[in-house]
Coordinates of C-alpha atoms and ligand atoms in Angstrom, one line a residue:
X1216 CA -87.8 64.9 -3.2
X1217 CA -84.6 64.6 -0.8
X1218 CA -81.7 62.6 -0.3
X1219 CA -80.7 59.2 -0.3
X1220 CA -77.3 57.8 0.9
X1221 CA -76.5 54.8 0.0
X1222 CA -73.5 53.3 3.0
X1223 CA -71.5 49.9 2.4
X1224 CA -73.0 48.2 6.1
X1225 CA -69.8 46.0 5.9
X1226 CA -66.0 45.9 4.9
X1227 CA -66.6 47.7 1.5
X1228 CA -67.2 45.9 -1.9
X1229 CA -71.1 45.0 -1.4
X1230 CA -72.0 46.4 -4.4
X1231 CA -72.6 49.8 -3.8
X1232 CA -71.8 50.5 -7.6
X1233 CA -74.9 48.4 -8.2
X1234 CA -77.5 50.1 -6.2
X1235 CA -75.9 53.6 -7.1
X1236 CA -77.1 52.1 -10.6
X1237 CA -80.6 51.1 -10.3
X1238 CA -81.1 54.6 -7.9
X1239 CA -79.0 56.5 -10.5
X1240 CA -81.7 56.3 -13.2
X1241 CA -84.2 58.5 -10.8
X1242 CA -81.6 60.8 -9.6
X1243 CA -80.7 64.4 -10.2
X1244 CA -77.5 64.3 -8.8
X1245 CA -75.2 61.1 -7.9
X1246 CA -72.6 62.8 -5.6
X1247 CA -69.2 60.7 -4.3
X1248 CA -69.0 62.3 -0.6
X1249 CA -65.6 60.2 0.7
X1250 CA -62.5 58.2 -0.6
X1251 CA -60.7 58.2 -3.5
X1252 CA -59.7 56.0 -6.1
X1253 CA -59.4 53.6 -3.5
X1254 CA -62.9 52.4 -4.1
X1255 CA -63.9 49.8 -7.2
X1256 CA -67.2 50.2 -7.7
X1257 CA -68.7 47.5 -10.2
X1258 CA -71.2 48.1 -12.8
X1259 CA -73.0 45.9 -15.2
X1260 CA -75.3 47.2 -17.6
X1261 CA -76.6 44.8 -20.4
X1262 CA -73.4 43.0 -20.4
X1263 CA -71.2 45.6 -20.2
X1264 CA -68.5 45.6 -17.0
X1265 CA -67.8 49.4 -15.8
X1266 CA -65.2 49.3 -12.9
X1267 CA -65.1 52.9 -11.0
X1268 CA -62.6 53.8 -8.6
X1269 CA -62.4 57.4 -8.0
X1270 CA -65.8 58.7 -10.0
X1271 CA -69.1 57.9 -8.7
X1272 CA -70.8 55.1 -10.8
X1273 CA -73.7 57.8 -11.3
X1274 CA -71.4 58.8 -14.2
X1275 CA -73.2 55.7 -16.2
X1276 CA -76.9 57.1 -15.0
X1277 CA -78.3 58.9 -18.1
X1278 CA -79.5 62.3 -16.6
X1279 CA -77.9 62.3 -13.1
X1280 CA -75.0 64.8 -12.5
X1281 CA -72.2 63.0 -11.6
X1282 CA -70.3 65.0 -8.8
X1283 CA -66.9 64.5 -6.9
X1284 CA -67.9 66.3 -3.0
X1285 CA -65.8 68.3 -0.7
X1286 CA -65.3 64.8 1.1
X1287 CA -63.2 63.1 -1.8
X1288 CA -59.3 63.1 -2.2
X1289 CA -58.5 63.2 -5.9
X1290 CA -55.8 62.0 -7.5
X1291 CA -55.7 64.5 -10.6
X1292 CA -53.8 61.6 -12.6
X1293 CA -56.5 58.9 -12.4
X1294 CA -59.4 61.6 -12.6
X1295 CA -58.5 62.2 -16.1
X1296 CA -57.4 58.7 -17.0
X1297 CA -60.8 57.6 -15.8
X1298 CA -62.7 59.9 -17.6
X1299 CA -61.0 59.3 -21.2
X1300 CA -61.6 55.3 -20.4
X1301 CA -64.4 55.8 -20.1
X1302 CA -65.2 58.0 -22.6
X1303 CA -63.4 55.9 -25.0
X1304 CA -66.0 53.4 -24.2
X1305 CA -68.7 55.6 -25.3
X1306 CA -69.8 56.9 -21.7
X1307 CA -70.6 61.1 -21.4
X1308 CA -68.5 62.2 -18.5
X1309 CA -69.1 65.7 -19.9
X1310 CA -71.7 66.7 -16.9
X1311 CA -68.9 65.7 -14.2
X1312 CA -68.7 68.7 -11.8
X1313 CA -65.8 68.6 -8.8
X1314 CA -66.1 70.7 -5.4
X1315 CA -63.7 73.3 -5.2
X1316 CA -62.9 72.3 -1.8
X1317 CA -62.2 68.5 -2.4
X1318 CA -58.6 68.1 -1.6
X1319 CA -55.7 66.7 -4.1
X1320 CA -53.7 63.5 -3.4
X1321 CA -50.6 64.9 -5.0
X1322 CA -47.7 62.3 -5.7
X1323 CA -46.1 62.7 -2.2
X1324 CA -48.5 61.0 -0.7
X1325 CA -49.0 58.1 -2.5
X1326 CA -44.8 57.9 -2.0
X1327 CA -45.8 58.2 1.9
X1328 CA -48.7 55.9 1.6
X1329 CA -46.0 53.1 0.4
X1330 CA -43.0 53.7 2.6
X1331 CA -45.3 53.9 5.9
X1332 CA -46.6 51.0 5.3
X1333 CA -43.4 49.1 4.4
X1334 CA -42.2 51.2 7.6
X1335 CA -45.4 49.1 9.9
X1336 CA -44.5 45.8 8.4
X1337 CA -46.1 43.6 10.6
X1338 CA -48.2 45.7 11.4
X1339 CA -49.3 47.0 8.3
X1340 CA -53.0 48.3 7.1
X1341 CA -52.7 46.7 3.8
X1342 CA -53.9 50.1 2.4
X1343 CA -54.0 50.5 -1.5
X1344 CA -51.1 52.1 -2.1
X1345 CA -52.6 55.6 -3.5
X1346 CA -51.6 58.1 -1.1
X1347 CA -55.2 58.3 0.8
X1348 CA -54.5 58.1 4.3
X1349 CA -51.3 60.4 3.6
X1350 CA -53.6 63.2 1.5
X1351 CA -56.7 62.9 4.8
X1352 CA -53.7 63.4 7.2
X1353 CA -52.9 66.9 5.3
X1354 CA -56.4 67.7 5.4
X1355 CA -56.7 67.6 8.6
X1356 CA -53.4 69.1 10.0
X1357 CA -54.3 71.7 7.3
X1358 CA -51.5 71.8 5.2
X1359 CA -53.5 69.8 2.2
X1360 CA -53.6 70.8 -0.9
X1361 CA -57.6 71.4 -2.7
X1362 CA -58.9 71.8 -5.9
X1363 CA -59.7 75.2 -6.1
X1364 CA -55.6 75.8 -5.1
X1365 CA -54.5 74.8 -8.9
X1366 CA -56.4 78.4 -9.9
X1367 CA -54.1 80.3 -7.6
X1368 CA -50.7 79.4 -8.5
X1369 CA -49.0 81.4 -6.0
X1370 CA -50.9 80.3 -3.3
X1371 CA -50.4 76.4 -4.8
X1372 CA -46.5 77.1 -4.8
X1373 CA -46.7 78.1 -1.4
X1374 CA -48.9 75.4 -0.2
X1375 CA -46.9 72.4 -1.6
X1376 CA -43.8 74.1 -0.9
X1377 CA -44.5 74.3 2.6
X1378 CA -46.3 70.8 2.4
X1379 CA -42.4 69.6 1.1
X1380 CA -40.3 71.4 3.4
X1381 CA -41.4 68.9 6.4
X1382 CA -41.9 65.8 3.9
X1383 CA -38.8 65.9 2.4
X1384 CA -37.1 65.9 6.0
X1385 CA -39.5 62.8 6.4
X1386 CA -38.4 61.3 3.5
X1387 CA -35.4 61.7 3.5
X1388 CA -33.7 61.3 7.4
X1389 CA -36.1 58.4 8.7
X1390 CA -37.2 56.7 5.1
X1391 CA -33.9 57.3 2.9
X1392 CA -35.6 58.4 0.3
X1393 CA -35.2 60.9 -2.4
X1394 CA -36.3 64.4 -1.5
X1395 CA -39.1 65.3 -3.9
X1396 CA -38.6 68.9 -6.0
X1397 CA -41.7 71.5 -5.1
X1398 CA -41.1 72.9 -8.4
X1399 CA -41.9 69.7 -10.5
X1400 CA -44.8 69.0 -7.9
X1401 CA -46.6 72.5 -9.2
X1402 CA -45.4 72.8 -12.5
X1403 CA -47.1 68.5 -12.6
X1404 CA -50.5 70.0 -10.4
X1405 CA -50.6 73.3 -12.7
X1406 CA -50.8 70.7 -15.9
X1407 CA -54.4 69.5 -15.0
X1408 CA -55.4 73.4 -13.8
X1409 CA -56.9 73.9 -17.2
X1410 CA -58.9 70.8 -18.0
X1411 CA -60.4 71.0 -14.6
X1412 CA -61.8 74.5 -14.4
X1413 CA -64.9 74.4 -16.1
X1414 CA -65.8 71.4 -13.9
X1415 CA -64.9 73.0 -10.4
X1416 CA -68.6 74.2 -9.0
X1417 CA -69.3 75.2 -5.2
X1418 CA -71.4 71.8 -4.9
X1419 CA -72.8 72.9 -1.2
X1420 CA -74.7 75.4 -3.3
X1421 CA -75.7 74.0 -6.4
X1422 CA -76.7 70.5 -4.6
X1423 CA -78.2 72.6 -2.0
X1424 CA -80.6 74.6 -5.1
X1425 CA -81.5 70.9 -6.7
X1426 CA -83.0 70.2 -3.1
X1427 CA -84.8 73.6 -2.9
X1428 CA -86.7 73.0 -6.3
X1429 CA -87.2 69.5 -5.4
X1430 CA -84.7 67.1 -7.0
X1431 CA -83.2 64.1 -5.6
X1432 CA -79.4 63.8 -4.6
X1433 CA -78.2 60.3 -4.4
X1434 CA -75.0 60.0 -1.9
X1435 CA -72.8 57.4 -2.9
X1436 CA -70.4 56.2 -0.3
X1437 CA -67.0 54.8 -0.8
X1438 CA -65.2 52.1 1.6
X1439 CA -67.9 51.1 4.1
X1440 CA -69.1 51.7 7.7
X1441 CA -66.5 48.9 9.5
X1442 CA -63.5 50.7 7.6
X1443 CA -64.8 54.4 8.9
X1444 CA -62.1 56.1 10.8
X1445 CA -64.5 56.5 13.6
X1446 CA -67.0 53.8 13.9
X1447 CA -64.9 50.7 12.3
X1448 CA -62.4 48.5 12.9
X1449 CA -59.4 51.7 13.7
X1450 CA -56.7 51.6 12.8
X1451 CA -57.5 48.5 10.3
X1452 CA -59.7 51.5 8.6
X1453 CA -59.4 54.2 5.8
X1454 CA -58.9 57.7 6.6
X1455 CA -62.1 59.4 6.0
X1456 CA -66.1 58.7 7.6
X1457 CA -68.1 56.6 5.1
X1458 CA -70.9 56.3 7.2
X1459 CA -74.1 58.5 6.3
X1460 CA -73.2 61.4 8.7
X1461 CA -69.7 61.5 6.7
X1462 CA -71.9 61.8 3.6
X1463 CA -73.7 65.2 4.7
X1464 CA -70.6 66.3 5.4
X1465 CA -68.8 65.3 2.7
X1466 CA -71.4 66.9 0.4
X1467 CA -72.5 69.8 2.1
X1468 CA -75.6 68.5 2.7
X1469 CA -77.8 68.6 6.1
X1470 CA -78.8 65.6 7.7
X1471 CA -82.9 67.3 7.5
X1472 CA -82.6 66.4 3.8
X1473 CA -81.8 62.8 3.8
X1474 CA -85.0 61.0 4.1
X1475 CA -83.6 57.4 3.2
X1476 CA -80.2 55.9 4.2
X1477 CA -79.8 52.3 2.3
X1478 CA -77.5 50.2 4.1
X1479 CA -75.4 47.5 1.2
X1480 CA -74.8 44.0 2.5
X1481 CA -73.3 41.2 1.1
X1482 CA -75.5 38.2 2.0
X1483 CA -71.5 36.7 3.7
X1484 CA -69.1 39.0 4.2
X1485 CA -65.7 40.0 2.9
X1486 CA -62.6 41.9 3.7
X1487 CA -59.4 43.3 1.8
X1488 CA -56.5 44.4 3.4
X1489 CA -55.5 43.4 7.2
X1490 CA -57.5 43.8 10.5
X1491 CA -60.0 41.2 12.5
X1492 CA -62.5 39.9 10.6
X1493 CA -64.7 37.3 13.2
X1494 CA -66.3 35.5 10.5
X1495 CA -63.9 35.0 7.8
X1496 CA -63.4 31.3 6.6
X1497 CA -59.9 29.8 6.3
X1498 CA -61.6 26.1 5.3
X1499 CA -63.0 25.1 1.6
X1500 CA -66.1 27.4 2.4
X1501 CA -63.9 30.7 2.3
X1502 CA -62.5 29.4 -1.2
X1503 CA -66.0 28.8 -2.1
X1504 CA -67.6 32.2 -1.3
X1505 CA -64.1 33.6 -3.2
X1506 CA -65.1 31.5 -6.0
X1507 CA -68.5 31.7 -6.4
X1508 CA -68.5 34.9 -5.6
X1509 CA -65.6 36.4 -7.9
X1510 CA -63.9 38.3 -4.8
X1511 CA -61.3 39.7 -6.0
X1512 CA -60.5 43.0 -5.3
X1513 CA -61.8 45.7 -8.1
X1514 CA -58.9 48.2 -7.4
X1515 CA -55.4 46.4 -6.2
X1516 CA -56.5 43.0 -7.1
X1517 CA -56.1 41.5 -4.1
X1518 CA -58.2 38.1 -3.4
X1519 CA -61.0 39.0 -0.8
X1520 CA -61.1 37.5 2.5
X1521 CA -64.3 35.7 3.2
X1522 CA -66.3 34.9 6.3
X1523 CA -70.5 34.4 7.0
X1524 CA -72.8 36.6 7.7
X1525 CA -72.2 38.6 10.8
X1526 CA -75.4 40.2 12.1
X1527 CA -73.6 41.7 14.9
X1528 CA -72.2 43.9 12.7
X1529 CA -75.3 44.3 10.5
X1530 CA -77.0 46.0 13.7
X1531 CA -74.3 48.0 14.7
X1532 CA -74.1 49.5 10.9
X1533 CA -78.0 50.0 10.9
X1534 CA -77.5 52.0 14.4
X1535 CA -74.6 54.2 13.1
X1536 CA -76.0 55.1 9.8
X1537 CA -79.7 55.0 10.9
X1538 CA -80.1 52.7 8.1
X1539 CA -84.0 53.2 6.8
X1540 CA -83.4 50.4 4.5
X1541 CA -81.6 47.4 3.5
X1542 CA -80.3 45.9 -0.5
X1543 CA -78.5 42.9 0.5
X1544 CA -76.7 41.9 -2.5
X1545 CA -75.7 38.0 -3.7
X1546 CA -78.1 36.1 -2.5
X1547 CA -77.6 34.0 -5.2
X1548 CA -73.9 32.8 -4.5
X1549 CA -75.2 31.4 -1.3
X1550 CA -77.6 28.7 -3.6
X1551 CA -76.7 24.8 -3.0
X1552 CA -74.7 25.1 0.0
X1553 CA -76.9 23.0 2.0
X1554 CA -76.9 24.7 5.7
X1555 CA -76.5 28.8 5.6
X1556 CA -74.5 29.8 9.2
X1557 CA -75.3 33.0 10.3
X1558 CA -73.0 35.1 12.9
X1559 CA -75.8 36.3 15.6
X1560 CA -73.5 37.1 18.3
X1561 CA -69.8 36.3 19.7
X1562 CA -68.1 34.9 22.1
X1563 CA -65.3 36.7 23.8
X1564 CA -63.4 35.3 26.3
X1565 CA -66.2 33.2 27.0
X1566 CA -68.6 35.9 27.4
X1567 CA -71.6 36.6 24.6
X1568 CA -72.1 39.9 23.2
X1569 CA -74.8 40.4 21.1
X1570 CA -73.4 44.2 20.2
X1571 CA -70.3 45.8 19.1
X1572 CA -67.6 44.5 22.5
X1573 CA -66.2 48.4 23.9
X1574 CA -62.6 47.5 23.2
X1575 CA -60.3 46.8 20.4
X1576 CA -58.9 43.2 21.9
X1577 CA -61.9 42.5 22.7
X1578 CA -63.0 42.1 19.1
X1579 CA -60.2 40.7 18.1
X1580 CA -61.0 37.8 20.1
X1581 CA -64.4 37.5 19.1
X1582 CA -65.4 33.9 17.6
X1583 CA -68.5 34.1 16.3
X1584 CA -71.9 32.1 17.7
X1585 CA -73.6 30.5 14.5
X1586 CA -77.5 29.5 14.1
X1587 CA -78.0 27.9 10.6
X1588 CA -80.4 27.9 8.2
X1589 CA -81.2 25.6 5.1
X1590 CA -80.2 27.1 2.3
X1591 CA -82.4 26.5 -1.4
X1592 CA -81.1 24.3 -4.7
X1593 CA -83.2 26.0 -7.1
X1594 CA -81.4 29.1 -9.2
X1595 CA -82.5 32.0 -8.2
X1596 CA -80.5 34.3 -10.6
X1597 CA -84.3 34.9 -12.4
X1598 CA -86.3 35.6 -9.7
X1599 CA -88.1 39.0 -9.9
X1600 CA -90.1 39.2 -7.3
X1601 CA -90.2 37.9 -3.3
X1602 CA -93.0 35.5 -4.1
X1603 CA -91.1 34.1 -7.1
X1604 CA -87.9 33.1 -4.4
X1605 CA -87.8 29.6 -3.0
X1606 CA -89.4 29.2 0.7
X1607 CA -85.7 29.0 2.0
X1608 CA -84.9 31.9 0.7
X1609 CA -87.7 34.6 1.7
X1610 CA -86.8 32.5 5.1
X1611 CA -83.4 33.7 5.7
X1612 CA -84.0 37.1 4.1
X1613 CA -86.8 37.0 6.9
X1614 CA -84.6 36.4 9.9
X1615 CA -81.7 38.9 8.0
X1616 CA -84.3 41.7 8.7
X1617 CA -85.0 40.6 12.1
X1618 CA -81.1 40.0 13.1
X1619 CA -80.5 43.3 11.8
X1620 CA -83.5 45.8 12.9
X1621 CA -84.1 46.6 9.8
X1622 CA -86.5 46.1 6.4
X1623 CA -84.9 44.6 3.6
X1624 CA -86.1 46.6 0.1
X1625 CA -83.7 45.2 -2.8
X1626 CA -82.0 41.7 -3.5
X1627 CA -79.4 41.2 -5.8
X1628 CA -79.6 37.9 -7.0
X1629 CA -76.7 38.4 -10.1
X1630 CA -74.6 41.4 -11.2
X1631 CA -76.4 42.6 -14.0
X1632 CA -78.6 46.1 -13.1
X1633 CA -82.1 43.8 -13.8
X1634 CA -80.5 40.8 -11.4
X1635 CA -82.8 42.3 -8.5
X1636 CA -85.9 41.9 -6.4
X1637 CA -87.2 45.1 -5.5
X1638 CA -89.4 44.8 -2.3
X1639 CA -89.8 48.6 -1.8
X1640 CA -89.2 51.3 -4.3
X1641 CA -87.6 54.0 -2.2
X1642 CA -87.1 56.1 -5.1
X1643 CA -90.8 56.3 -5.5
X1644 CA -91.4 56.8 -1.9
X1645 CA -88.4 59.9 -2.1
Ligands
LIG980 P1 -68.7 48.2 -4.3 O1 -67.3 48.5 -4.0 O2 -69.6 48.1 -3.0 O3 -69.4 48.9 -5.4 O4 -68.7 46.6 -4.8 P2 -67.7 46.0 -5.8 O5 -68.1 46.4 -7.2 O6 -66.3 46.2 -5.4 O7 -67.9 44.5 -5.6 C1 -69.2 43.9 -5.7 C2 -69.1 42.8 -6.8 O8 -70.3 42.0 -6.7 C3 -69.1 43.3 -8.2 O9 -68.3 42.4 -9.0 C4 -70.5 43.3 -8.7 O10 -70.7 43.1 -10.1 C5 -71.0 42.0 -8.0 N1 -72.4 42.0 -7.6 C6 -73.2 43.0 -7.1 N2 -74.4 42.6 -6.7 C7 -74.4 41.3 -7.0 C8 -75.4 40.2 -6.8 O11 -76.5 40.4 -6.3 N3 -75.0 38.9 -7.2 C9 -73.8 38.7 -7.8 N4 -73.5 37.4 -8.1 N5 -72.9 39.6 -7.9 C10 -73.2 40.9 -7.6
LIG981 P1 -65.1 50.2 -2.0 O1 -65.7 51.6 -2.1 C1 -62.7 47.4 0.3 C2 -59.4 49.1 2.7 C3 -58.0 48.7 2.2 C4 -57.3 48.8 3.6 C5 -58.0 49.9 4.3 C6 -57.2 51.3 4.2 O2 -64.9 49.5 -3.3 O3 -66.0 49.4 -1.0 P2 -56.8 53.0 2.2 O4 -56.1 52.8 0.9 O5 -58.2 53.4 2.1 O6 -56.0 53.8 3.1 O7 -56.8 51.5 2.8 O8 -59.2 50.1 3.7 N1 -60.3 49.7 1.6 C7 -61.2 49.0 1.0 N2 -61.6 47.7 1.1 N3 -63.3 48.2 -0.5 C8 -63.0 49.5 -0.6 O9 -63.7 50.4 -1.3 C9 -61.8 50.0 0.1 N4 -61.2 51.1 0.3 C10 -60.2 51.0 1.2 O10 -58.0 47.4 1.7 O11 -57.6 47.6 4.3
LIG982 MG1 -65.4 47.9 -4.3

């Protein structure tokens, strides 16, 4: 028994909630290594719609411990909001255990988060607001603030006061805004000090133990591998690694543990927030994909942009994560649409590049090279097995695996948990 990571291959919002779902129910641990409550992870369980945006979906599994990693910013706010919904709703969020060294998103940042990106204005990221990028940044140049601070409270008053004394001058000389009191920031931190202490564990250790005697960890990934600070589309990106190396380190867990990385596709592909995006759709088909598909965004709202598939990026994702396996989710919105285009490599400036181009402009004046396949009629959205799928179908997932190097082992084929083909178990094989 090891590790599996589970890694959006795309933009984000490929249904990684789902497949941390259907894994969940053979997992020890579900651990959120990156993000915050930026992500909106979707889960639907016999009717039921769960939407999670800064706990791991593995909250829902019935004996997997749900744990926030070293890797996460928390917003202390939404943590608890999250876990009364949710508990309101029946769910037991009582075996939720946070790292000690995940870092806070305290209120400043979401205030920086906003005015910075007002500040870009053409140039914005189209972030989601909550003070992510700002709380990373802080990591980073070591002046966040973490988890296990709120225990110390002289060492949290010196941390956010020192945090302040530059902000403020920030906020106030080049933004106009209102300096924010240190004071009120503690006294608001201290309020949640209590209700989070019997959760805090050291989760390198404990996650590290549940290997030794032989459990399985699942690693679920927020944001995706094209919205990684280092491998995607920077600066268009988040502000933290969710590709699988990001997920050892964001958990405390070595690489020599992992033995299955599942890459999450989207059968098309979609974006939220700005950036270049070589297959997105500005004609009826985008509309339809947004339709069909229901892509809207989980956390701000925000319609989706939508584009084909893009197997250039497929491959590149399935290098960078070392993807072992593939689930590629909503096949079925693709039914009845008569010819399927598939992105297999782009053009830029006249040139073809069947990988990744080196530079920046380069991809941003990538137009994408389509072969087509025929797409099926028949309603797929009962389909159990590979053999049950129509001809057209097993087809393009065929030539999916062979665009992107890699074996495809789940299909979604609807939202609910059973709405999937599973062509290898890899929790059986774990
Ligand atoms: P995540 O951020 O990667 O967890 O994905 P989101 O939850 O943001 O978005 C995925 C959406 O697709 C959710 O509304 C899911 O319920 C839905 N979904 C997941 N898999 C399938 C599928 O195979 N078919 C259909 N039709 N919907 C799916
Ligand atoms: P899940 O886990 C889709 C995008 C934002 C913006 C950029 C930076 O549900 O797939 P941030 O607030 O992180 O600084 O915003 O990243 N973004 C996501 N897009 N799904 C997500 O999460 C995202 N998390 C961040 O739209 O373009
Ligand atoms: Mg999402």
């Amino acid at each position: 028994m090891s590790a599996i990571v589970i890694v959006g291959a795309q933009w984000g919002d490929e249904g990684k909630g789902k497949a941390t779902d259907i894994l969940g129910a053979h997992a020890d641990f579900v651990v959120k290594p990156n993000g915050g409550n930026n992500a909106g992870h979707t889960v639907v369980v016999g009717g039921e719609k769960y939407e999670l945006k800064l706990l791991p979906a593995g909250i829902l599994s019935e004996n997997a411990t749900p744990v926030l990693g070293n890797g996460v910013v928390i917003n202390l706010q939404a943590l608890v909001e999250e876990i009364d919904g949710l508990e309101a709703r029946g769910a037991n969020a009582s075996r939720l255990r946070i790292s000690g060294n995940a870092h806070i998103v305290a209120p400043y940042h979401q205030v920086l988060d906003r005015v910075q990106e007002r500040f870009l204005g053409k140039r914005a990221i189209g972030t989601t607001g909550r003070g992510i990028g700002p709380a990373y940044a802080d990591k980073v140049s070591r002046v966040g603030i973490r988890v296990q601070d709120l225990f110390d409270e002289s060492i949290l008053r010196q941390k956010v006061e020192s945090a302040l004394e530059v902000k403020n001058q920030i906020l106030v000389k080049l933004y106009n805004r209102k300096a924010i009191d240190p004071e009120e920031t503690v006294e608001y931190l201290l309020s949640f000090a209590d209700r989070l202490r019997p959760m805090v564990i050291e989760s390198e250790r404990v996650l590290g133990e549940a290997l030794d005697r032989g459990e399985t960890v699942l690693l679920e990934g927020g944001q995706a591998t094209m919205l990684d600070v280092d491998h995607g589309t920077y600066p268009f990106v988040t502000s933290s690694n969710p590709s699988a190396g990001g997920a050892c380190v964001g958990s405390g867990i070595g690489p020599t543990r992992v033995s299955h990385v599942l890459g999450i596709v989207k059968a098309y592909t979609t974006r939220v927030g700005a950036g270049p995006f070589p297959t997105e759709l500005f004609d009826e088909w985008g509309e339809h994909l947004q339709k069909v598909g229901g892509e809207f965004g989980v956390n701000t709202g925000r319609p989706r942009r939508c584009g084909w598939y893009d197997s250039v990026i497929a491959r590149y994702a399935a290098r960078v994560n070392g993807f072992t396996d593939l689930f590629l989710t909503k096949l079925d919105v693709l039914t009845g649409i008569g010819e399927i285009p598939i992105c297999v490599a782009y053009d830029v400036d006249g040139e073809r590049h069947e990988e990744m181009p080196l530079t920046q402009s380069e991809f941003h004046h990538a137009t994408p090279i389509y072969e087509t396949m025929p797409a099926w009629d028949e309603d797929i959205s009962g389909c159990r097995t590979f053999e049950e799928l129509p001809g057209r179908a097993q087809d393009y997932l065929r030539r999916l695996e062979e665009l992107s190097g890699c074996r495809i082992s789940y299909v979604g084929v609807g939202p609910g948990r059973d709405d999937t083909i599973a062509l290898h178990d890899i929790a059986a094989e774990n």
